[in-house]
GROMACS .gro file of C-alpha atoms in nm:
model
  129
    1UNK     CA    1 -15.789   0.785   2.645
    2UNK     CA    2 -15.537   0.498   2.450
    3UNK     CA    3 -15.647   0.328   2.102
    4UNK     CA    4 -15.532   0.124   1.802
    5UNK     CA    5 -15.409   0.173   1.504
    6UNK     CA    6 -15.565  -0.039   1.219
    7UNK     CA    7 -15.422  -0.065   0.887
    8UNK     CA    8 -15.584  -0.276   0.655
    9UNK     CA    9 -15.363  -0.487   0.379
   10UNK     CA   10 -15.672  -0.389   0.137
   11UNK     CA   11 -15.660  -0.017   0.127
   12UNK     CA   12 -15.427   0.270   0.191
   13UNK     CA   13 -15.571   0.430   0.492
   14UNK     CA   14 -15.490   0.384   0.852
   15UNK     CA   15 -15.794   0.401   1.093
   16UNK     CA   16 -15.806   0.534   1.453
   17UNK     CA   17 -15.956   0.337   1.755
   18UNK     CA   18 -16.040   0.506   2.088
   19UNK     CA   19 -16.168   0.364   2.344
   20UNK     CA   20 -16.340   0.598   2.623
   21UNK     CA   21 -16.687   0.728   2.731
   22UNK     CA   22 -16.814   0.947   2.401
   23UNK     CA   23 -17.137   1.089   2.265
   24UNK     CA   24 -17.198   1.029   1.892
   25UNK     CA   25 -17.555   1.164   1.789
   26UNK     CA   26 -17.767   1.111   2.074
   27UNK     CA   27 -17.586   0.744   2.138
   28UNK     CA   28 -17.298   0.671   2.405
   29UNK     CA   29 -17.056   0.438   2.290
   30UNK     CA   30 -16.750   0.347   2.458
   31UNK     CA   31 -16.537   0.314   2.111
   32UNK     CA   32 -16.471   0.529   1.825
   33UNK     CA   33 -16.299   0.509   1.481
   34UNK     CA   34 -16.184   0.743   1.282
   35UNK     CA   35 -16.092   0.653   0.944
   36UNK     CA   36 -15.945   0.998   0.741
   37UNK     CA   37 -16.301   1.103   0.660
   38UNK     CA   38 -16.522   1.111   0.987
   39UNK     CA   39 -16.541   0.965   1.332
   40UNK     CA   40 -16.797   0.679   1.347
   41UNK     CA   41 -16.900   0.485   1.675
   42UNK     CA   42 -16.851   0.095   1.726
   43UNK     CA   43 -17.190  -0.005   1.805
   44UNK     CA   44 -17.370   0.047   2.127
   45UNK     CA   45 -17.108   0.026   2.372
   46UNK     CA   46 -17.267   0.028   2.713
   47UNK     CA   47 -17.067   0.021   3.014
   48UNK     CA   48 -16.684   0.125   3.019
   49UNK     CA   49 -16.427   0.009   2.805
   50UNK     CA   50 -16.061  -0.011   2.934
   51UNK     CA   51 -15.873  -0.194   2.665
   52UNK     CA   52 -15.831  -0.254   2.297
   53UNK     CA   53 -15.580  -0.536   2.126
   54UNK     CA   54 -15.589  -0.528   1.734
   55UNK     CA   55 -15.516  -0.853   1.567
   56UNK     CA   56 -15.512  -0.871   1.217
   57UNK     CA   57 -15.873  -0.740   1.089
   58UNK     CA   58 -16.031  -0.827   1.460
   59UNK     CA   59 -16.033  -0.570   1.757
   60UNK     CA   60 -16.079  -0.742   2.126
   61UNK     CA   61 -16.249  -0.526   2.337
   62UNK     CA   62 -16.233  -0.568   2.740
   63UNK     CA   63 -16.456  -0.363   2.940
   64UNK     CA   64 -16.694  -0.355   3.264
   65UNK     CA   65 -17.042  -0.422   3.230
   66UNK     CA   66 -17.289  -0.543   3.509
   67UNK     CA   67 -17.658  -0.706   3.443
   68UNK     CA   68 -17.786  -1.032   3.309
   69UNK     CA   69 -17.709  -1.122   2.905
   70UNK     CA   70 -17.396  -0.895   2.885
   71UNK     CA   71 -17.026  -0.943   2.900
   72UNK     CA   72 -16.742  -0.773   3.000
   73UNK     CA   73 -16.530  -0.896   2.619
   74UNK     CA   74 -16.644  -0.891   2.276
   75UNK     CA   75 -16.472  -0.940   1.916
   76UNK     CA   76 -16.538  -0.680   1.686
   77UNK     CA   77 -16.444  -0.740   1.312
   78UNK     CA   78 -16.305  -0.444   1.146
   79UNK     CA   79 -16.366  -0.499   0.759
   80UNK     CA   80 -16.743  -0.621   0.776
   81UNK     CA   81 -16.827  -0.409   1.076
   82UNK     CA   82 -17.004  -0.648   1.254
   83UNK     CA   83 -16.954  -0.767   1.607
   84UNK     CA   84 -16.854  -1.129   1.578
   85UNK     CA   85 -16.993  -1.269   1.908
   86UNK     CA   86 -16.889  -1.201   2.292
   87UNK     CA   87 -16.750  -1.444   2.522
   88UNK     CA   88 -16.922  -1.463   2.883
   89UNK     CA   89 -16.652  -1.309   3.113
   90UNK     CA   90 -16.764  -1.189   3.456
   91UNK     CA   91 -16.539  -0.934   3.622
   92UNK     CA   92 -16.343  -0.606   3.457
   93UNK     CA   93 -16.114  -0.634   3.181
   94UNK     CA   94 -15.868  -0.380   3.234
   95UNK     CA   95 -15.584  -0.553   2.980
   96UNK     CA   96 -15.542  -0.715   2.698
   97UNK     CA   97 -15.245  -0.837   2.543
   98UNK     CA   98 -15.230  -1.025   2.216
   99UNK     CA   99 -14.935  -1.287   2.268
  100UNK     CA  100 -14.624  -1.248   2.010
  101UNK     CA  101 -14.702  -1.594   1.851
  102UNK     CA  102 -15.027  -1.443   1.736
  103UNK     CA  103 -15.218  -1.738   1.870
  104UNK     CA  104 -15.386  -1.652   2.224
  105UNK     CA  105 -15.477  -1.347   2.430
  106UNK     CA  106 -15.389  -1.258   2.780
  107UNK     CA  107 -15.707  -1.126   3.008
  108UNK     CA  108 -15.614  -0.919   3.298
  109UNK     CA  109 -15.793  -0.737   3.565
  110UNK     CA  110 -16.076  -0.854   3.800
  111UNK     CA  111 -16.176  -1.134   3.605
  112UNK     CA  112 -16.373  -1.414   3.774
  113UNK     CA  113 -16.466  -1.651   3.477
  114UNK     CA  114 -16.431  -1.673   3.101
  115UNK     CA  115 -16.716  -1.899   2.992
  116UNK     CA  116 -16.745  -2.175   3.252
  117UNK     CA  117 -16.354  -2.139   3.409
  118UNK     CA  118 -16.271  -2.009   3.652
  119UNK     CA  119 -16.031  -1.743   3.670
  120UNK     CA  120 -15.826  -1.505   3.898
  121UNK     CA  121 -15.656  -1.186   3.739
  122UNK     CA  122 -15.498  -1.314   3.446
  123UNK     CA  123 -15.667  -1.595   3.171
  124UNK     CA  124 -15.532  -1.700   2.895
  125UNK     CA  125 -15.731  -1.746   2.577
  126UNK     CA  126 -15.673  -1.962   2.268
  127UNK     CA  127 -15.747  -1.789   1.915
  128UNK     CA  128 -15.774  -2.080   1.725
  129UNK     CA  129 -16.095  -2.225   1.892
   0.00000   0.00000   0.00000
């Protein structure tokens, strides 16, 4: 089990981000946060998630899921709670790395294309588009 730690600039409180297969309720997710107060899943996380990267408010999550209308990487943003879209990756993401210049993300694992490109092991992803 790894995670994140997000601390928002606009409160004092440092929340905890696991990724990993967990029951919350009756609901599997494969992310949880825990904020001080309670731990809270990230939506309906179906299918395994091996890595996190925290950017500013956004979390980029990189899993493994098979089956027509998913994706193996979304965006989730942290302060409205909301997932912000997902970006048609077939393959496993089993890394990602948020470059020090703060303006793309490294993919890595068995990735075979990230929207219509293809790919092999590593992509690299603008964040400013």
């Amino acid at each position: 089990m790894t995670g994140v730690l997000w601390c928002p600039t606009h409160t004092n409180t440092s929340t905890y981000i696991l990724r990993g297969s967990f029951l919350i309720g009756n609901t599997f997710t494969g992310a949880l946060m825990y904020d001080t107060t309670a731990w809270k899943g990230l939506g309906i996380l179906q299918g395994q998630v091996y890595a996190l990267a925290l950017l500013e408010n956004y979390l980029f999550i990189g899993r493994q899921f098979h089956g027509q209308g998913f994706t193996s990487f979304m965006i989730y943003d942290l302060v409205n709670d909301v997932f912000l879209g997902k970006i048609r990756v077939s393959g496993v993401i089993e890394t990602l790395y948020i470059h020090p210049n703060g303006q793309s993300l490294i993919l890595g694992g068995d990735v075979v294309q990230v929207r219509s490109v293809g790919c092999i092991s590593v992509c690299v992803l603008s964040l400013s588009t």
